[in-house]
PDB file of C-alpha atoms in Angstrom:
ATOM      1  CA  UNK E  11       9.325  68.101 -36.561  1.00 57.00           C
ATOM      2  CA  UNK E  12       6.902  70.079 -37.803  1.00 68.00           C
ATOM      3  CA  UNK E  13       4.407  68.607 -35.390  1.00 69.00           C
ATOM      4  CA  UNK E  14       7.052  70.104 -32.384  1.00 69.00           C
ATOM      5  CA  UNK E  15       7.415  72.952 -34.430  1.00 70.00           C
ATOM      6  CA  UNK E  16       3.277  73.897 -34.214  1.00 69.00           C
ATOM      7  CA  UNK E  17       3.154  72.725 -30.517  1.00 64.00           C
ATOM      8  CA  UNK E  18       5.663  75.376 -29.723  1.00 65.00           C
ATOM      9  CA  UNK E  19       4.600  77.874 -31.940  1.00 66.00           C
ATOM     10  CA  UNK E  20       1.117  77.345 -30.322  1.00 68.00           C
ATOM     11  CA  UNK E  21       2.086  76.813 -26.826  1.00 64.00           C
ATOM     12  CA  UNK E  22       5.075  79.652 -26.573  1.00 67.00           C
ATOM     13  CA  UNK E  23       4.015  82.421 -29.240  1.00 64.00           C
ATOM     14  CA  UNK E  24       0.600  82.945 -29.865  1.00 73.00           C
ATOM     15  CA  UNK E  25      -0.190  83.476 -26.218  1.00 74.00           C
ATOM     16  CA  UNK E  26       3.039  86.275 -26.109  1.00 77.00           C
ATOM     17  CA  UNK E  27       1.268  88.099 -28.960  1.00 79.00           C
ATOM     18  CA  UNK E  28      -1.991  87.471 -26.904  1.00 81.00           C
ATOM     19  CA  UNK E  29      -0.147  89.233 -23.666  1.00 86.00           C
ATOM     20  CA  UNK E  30       1.052  91.937 -26.075  1.00 89.00           C
ATOM     21  CA  UNK E  31      -2.257  92.491 -27.823  1.00 90.00           C
ATOM     22  CA  UNK E  32      -4.348  93.075 -24.546  1.00 92.00           C
ATOM     23  CA  UNK E  33      -1.358  94.974 -22.809  1.00 96.00           C
ATOM     24  CA  UNK E  34      -1.406  97.254 -26.273  1.00 97.00           C
ATOM     25  CA  UNK E  35      -4.581  97.815 -26.110  1.00 96.00           C
ATOM     26  CA  UNK E  36      -5.133  98.512 -21.985  1.00 97.00           C
ATOM     27  CA  UNK E  37      -2.092 101.279 -22.892  1.00 98.00           C
ATOM     28  CA  UNK E  38      -4.245 102.898 -26.107  1.00 98.00           C
ATOM     29  CA  UNK E  39      -7.630 103.307 -23.872  1.00 98.00           C
ATOM     30  CA  UNK E  40      -5.444 104.984 -21.464  1.00 98.00           C
ATOM     31  CA  UNK E  41      -4.191 107.341 -23.624  1.00 98.00           C
ATOM     32  CA  UNK E  42      -7.245 108.032 -25.079  1.00 98.00           C
ATOM     33  CA  UNK E  43      -8.669 108.975 -21.488  1.00 98.00           C
ATOM     34  CA  UNK E  44      -5.659 111.556 -21.213  1.00 97.00           C
ATOM     35  CA  UNK E  45      -6.015 113.142 -24.837  1.00 96.00           C
ATOM     36  CA  UNK E  46      -9.508 112.950 -24.599  1.00 97.00           C
ATOM     37  CA  UNK E  47      -9.322 114.587 -20.703  1.00 97.00           C
ATOM     38  CA  UNK E  48      -7.048 117.651 -22.141  1.00 96.00           C
ATOM     39  CA  UNK E  49      -8.666 117.797 -24.951  1.00 95.00           C
ATOM     40  CA  UNK E  50     -11.879 119.102 -22.569  1.00 96.00           C
ATOM     41  CA  UNK E  51      -9.242 121.169 -20.004  1.00 95.00           C
ATOM     42  CA  UNK E  52      -7.952 122.906 -23.537  1.00 93.00           C
ATOM     43  CA  UNK E  53     -11.746 123.447 -24.920  1.00 93.00           C
ATOM     44  CA  UNK E  54     -12.784 124.655 -21.737  1.00 93.00           C
ATOM     45  CA  UNK E  55      -9.644 127.160 -21.021  1.00 91.00           C
ATOM     46  CA  UNK E  56      -8.485 125.626 -17.626  1.00 92.00           C
ATOM     47  CA  UNK E  57      -5.726 123.484 -15.896  1.00 92.00           C
ATOM     48  CA  UNK E  58      -6.080 120.020 -13.836  1.00 94.00           C
ATOM     49  CA  UNK E  59      -5.956 122.453 -10.625  1.00 95.00           C
ATOM     50  CA  UNK E  60      -8.566 125.137 -12.043  1.00 93.00           C
ATOM     51  CA  UNK E  61     -10.771 122.098 -13.237  1.00 94.00           C
ATOM     52  CA  UNK E  62     -11.306 121.113  -9.207  1.00 94.00           C
ATOM     53  CA  UNK E  63     -11.182 124.980  -7.818  1.00 94.00           C
ATOM     54  CA  UNK E  64     -14.579 125.671 -10.677  1.00 93.00           C
ATOM     55  CA  UNK E  65     -16.003 122.615 -10.042  1.00 94.00           C
ATOM     56  CA  UNK E  66     -15.574 123.533  -6.379  1.00 94.00           C
ATOM     57  CA  UNK E  67     -16.943 126.930  -7.174  1.00 94.00           C
ATOM     58  CA  UNK E  68     -19.603 126.150  -9.490  1.00 93.00           C
ATOM     59  CA  UNK E  69     -20.904 123.977  -6.938  1.00 94.00           C
ATOM     60  CA  UNK E  70     -21.262 126.208  -4.815  1.00 94.00           C
ATOM     61  CA  UNK E  71     -23.159 128.770  -6.901  1.00 93.00           C
ATOM     62  CA  UNK E  72     -25.265 126.170  -7.692  1.00 93.00           C
ATOM     63  CA  UNK E  73     -26.229 125.879  -4.213  1.00 94.00           C
ATOM     64  CA  UNK E  74     -26.736 129.605  -3.516  1.00 94.00           C
ATOM     65  CA  UNK E  75     -29.352 129.210  -6.849  1.00 93.00           C
ATOM     66  CA  UNK E  76     -26.533 130.766  -9.297  1.00 91.00           C
ATOM     67  CA  UNK E  77     -24.240 130.088 -11.436  1.00 91.00           C
ATOM     68  CA  UNK E  78     -20.438 130.119 -12.297  1.00 91.00           C
ATOM     69  CA  UNK E  79     -18.592 130.881 -15.493  1.00 89.00           C
ATOM     70  CA  UNK E  80     -14.884 130.509 -15.579  1.00 90.00           C
ATOM     71  CA  UNK E  81     -13.746 134.009 -16.591  1.00 89.00           C
ATOM     72  CA  UNK E  82     -10.625 132.051 -18.602  1.00 88.00           C
ATOM     73  CA  UNK E  83     -12.673 130.521 -21.185  1.00 91.00           C
ATOM     74  CA  UNK E  84     -13.033 132.354 -24.488  1.00 90.00           C
ATOM     75  CA  UNK E  85     -15.242 129.536 -26.311  1.00 90.00           C
ATOM     76  CA  UNK E  86     -13.322 126.243 -27.856  1.00 91.00           C
ATOM     77  CA  UNK E  87     -12.329 127.922 -31.072  1.00 88.00           C
ATOM     78  CA  UNK E  88     -10.615 130.657 -28.977  1.00 87.00           C
ATOM     79  CA  UNK E  89      -9.058 128.653 -26.668  1.00 88.00           C
ATOM     80  CA  UNK E  90      -7.164 126.485 -28.993  1.00 87.00           C
ATOM     81  CA  UNK E  91      -6.022 129.971 -30.353  1.00 83.00           C
ATOM     82  CA  UNK E  92      -4.925 130.945 -27.033  1.00 81.00           C
ATOM     83  CA  UNK E  93      -2.967 127.724 -26.326  1.00 82.00           C
ATOM     84  CA  UNK E  94      -2.156 126.817 -29.885  1.00 81.00           C
ATOM     85  CA  UNK E  95      -1.595 129.439 -31.719  1.00 78.00           C
ATOM     86  CA  UNK E  96      -3.944 131.379 -34.861  1.00 80.00           C
ATOM     87  CA  UNK E  97      -2.826 129.520 -38.216  1.00 77.00           C
ATOM     88  CA  UNK E  98      -4.336 129.823 -41.479  1.00 77.00           C
ATOM     89  CA  UNK E  99      -4.709 125.532 -41.839  1.00 79.00           C
ATOM     90  CA  UNK E 100      -6.331 123.135 -39.599  1.00 73.00           C
ATOM     91  CA  UNK E 101      -3.861 121.217 -37.409  1.00 77.00           C
ATOM     92  CA  UNK E 102      -0.776 123.465 -38.669  1.00 81.00           C
ATOM     93  CA  UNK E 103       0.143 124.104 -35.316  1.00 78.00           C
ATOM     94  CA  UNK E 104       0.962 120.159 -35.035  1.00 80.00           C
ATOM     95  CA  UNK E 105       3.788 121.474 -37.040  1.00 81.00           C
ATOM     96  CA  UNK E 106       6.974 122.708 -35.586  1.00 80.00           C
ATOM     97  CA  UNK E 107       6.989 126.640 -36.678  1.00 76.00           C
ATOM     98  CA  UNK E 108       9.385 129.633 -35.400  1.00 76.00           C
ATOM     99  CA  UNK E 109       6.205 131.845 -34.582  1.00 73.00           C
ATOM    100  CA  UNK E 110       6.258 133.181 -31.033  1.00 75.00           C
ATOM    101  CA  UNK E 111       3.985 131.144 -29.094  1.00 69.00           C
ATOM    102  CA  UNK E 112       0.273 133.919 -27.637  1.00 69.00           C
ATOM    103  CA  UNK E 113       0.698 136.153 -24.904  1.00 71.00           C
ATOM    104  CA  UNK E 114       3.453 136.642 -22.418  1.00 78.00           C
ATOM    105  CA  UNK E 115       2.967 133.336 -20.675  1.00 75.00           C
ATOM    106  CA  UNK E 116       2.001 135.443 -17.667  1.00 81.00           C
ATOM    107  CA  UNK E 117      -1.067 137.431 -18.577  1.00 81.00           C
ATOM    108  CA  UNK E 118      -4.143 135.862 -20.241  1.00 79.00           C
ATOM    109  CA  UNK E 119      -7.355 137.019 -21.580  1.00 81.00           C
ATOM    110  CA  UNK E 120     -10.147 136.674 -20.111  1.00 84.00           C
ATOM    111  CA  UNK E 121     -14.023 136.552 -21.185  1.00 84.00           C
ATOM    112  CA  UNK E 122     -14.231 140.679 -19.756  1.00 81.00           C
ATOM    113  CA  UNK E 123     -10.640 141.572 -21.458  1.00 80.00           C
ATOM    114  CA  UNK E 124     -12.373 139.863 -24.919  1.00 78.00           C
ATOM    115  CA  UNK E 125     -15.446 141.795 -24.360  1.00 77.00           C
ATOM    116  CA  UNK E 126     -13.280 144.922 -24.606  1.00 77.00           C
ATOM    117  CA  UNK E 127     -10.853 144.740 -26.756  1.00 76.00           C
ATOM    118  CA  UNK E 128     -14.010 144.189 -29.535  1.00 72.00           C
ATOM    119  CA  UNK E 129     -14.174 148.074 -28.905  1.00 75.00           C
ATOM    120  CA  UNK E 130     -10.853 149.095 -29.406  1.00 72.00           C
ATOM    121  CA  UNK E 131     -10.669 147.379 -32.772  1.00 63.00           C
ATOM    122  CA  UNK E 132     -13.273 149.452 -33.840  1.00 58.00           C
TER     123      UNK E 132
END
């Protein structure tokens, strides 16, 4: 019986564990790629659709010898604060809270308005 149990374990159980491990690694890789992509999008202040539109505009500007800058890119820190809110503790935005989200959801701060807001506070 011990030999038979060892054979059953070796033939049926170990390949299942190996397959489960390979599937888990594949899913982990896919989720990591998506997480990296969305962190990049938040850090650059754009959505996926805006990314492709801005990429096209940047290529056109480069072809003409110029440069294109995204109006909504306020810098990495201010972009994260614009999406997740300003917090006093790092990674506090991951916790549930009752605070209102920044802005009204329809109008967003641009580089130009951020620059002008600096003078309003003086």
